[in-house]
Tab-separated table of C-alpha atoms in Angstrom:
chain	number	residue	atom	x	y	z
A	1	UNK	CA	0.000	0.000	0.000
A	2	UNK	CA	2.860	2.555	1.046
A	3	UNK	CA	4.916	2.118	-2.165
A	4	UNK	CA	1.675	2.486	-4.462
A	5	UNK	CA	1.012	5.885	-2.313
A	6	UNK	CA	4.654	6.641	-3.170
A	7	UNK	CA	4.189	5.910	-6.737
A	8	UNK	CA	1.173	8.161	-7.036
A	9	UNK	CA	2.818	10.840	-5.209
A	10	UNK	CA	6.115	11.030	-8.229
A	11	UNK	CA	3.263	11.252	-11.059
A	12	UNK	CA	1.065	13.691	-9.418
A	13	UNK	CA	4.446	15.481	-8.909
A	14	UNK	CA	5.577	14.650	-12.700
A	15	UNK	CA	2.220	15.744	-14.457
A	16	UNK	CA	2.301	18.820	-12.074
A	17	UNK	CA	5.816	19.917	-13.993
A	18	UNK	CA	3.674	19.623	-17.155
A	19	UNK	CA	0.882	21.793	-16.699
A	20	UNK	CA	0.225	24.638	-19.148
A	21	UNK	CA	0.365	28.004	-17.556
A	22	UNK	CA	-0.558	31.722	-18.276
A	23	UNK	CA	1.081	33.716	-21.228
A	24	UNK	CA	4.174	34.731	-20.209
A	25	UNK	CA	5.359	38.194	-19.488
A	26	UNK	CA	7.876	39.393	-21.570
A	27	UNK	CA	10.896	40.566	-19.097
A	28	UNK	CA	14.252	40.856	-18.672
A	29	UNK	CA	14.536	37.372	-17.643
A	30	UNK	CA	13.173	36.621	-20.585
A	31	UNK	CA	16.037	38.703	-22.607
A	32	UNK	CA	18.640	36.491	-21.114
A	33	UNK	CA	16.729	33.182	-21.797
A	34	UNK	CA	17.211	34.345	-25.497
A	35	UNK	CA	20.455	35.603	-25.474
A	36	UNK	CA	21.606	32.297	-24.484
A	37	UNK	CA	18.977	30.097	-26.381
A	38	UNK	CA	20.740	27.190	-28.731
A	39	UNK	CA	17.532	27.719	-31.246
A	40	UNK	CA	18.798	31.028	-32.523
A	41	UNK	CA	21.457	30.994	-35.523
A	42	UNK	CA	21.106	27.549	-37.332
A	43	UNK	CA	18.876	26.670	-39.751
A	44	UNK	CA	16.042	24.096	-38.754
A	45	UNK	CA	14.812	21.416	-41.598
A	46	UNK	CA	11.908	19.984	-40.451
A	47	UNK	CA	11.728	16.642	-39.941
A	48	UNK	CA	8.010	15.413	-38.373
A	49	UNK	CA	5.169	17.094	-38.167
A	50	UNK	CA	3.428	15.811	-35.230
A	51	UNK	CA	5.517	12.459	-33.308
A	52	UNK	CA	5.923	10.391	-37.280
A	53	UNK	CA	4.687	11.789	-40.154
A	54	UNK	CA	7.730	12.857	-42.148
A	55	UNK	CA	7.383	16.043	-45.055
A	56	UNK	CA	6.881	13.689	-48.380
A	57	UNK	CA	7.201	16.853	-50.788
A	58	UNK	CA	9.976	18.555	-52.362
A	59	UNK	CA	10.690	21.922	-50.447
A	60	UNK	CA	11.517	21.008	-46.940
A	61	UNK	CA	9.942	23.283	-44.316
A	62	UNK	CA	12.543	25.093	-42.303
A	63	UNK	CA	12.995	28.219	-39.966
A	64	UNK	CA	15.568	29.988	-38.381
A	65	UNK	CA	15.702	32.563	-35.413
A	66	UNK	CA	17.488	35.550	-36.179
A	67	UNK	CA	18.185	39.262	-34.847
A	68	UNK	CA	16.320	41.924	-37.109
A	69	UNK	CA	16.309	45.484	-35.781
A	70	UNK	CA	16.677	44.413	-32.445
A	71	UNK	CA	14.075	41.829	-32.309
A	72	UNK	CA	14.045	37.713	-32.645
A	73	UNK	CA	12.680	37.246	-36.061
A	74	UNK	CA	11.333	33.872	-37.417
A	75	UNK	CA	12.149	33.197	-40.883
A	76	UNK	CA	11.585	30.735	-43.350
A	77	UNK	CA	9.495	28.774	-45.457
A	78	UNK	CA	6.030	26.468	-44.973
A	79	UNK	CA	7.289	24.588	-47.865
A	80	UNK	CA	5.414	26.224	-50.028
A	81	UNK	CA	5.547	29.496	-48.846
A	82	UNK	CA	8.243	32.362	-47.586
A	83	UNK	CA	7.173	32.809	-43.702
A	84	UNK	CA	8.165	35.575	-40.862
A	85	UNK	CA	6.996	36.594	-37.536
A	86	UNK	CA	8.058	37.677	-33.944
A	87	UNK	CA	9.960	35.161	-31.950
A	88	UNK	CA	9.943	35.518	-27.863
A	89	UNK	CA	12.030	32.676	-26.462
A	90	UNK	CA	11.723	32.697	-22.853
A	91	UNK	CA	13.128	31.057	-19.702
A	92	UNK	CA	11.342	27.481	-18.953
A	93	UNK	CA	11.559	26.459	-22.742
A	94	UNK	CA	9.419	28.739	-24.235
A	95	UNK	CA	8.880	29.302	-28.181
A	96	UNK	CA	6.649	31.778	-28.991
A	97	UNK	CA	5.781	32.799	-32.330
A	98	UNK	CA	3.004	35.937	-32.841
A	99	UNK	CA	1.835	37.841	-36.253
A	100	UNK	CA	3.395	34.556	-38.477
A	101	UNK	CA	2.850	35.698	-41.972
A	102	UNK	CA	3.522	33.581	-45.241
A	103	UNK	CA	3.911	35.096	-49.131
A	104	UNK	CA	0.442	32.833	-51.032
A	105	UNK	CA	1.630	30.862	-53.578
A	106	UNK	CA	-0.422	28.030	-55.238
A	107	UNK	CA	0.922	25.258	-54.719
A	108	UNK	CA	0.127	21.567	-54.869
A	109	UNK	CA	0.533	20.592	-50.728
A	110	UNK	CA	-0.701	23.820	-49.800
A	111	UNK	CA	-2.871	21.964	-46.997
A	112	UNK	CA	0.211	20.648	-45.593
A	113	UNK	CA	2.459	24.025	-45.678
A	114	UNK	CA	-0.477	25.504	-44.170
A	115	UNK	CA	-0.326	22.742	-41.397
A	116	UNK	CA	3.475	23.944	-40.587
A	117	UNK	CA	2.480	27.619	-39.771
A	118	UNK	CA	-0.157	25.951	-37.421
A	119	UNK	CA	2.379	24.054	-35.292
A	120	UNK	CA	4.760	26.749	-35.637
A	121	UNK	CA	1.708	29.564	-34.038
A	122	UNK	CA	0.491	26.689	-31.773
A	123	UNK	CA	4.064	25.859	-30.491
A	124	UNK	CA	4.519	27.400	-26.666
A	125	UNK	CA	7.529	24.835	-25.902
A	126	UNK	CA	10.776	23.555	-27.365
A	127	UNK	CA	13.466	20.784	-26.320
A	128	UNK	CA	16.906	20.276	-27.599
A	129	UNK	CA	18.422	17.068	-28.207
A	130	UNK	CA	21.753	16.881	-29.712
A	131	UNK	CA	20.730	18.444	-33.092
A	132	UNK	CA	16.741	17.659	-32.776
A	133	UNK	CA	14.663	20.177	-31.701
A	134	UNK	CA	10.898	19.228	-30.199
A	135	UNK	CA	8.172	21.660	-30.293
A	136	UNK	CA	5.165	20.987	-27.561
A	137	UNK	CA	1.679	23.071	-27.636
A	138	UNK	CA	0.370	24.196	-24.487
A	139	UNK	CA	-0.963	20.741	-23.803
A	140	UNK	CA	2.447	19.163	-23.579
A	141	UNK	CA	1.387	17.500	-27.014
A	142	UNK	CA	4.073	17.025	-29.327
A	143	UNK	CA	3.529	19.470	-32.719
A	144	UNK	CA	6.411	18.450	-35.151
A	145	UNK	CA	10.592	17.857	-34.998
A	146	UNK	CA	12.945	19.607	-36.599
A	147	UNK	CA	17.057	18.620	-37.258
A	148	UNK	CA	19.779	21.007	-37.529
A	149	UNK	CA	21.147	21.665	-40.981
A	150	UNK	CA	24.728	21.076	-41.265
């Protein structure tokens, strides 16, 4: 009985550590957490979008984080499309993109390019690995994978 109390107690502890929380405030803290972020200056090829459906098409999605005018820029492409918006990286993890805008090509997976700028607006967390990165919506759900470019 004690070690199944014990048990409960770590995952109740665990899933606590998960929990989505308000929107953050941008701060100075938060100017630090982006100074020293590993996300900003490489180019990031997408790899999955959600936990294993790889990008079939030609273009390969990608983004990278970059300094314009004093502010963390996203940059990129859908796939299809050229994309940009604001980038606040904050302490904890955070990855949030606002005001993501794409050029509006036709194009012949538009449904999936437009499926990248969702899980790059929905995206509130990221985690490093080597040269993986993981974004995570505000449920903890995983929203795509990305790999360093070399």
């Amino acid at each position: 009985m004690r070690k199944g109390w014990l048990i409960g107690a770590v995952l109740t502890g665990l899933l606590a550590g998960c929990s989505s929380a308000p929107a953050p405030d941008y701060d100075q803290d938060s100017a630090t957490a982006t100074e020293a972020s590993p996300v900003i200056g490489p180019r990031w090829n997408l790899l999955l979008l959600g936990t294993n459906e790889r990008w079939d098409h030609a273009n390969t999605p990608y983004f990278e984080a970059v300094r314009q005018g004093g502010e963390l820029r996203l940059v990129g492409s859908n796939g299809c499309n050229r994309i940009t918006g604001e980038l606040h990286l904050e302490s904890g993890n955070r990855f949030i993109v606002e005001n993501l805008a794409s050029t509006r090509m036709a194009c012949p997976h538009g449904d999936d390019a437009q499926r990248v700028d969702a899980m790059l607006s929905g995206a509130y967390r990221y985690l490093i690995d080597h040269d993986r990165l993981v974004l995570f919506g505000r449920d903890s759900r995983v929203l795509g994978g990305f790999r360093r470019a070399n």
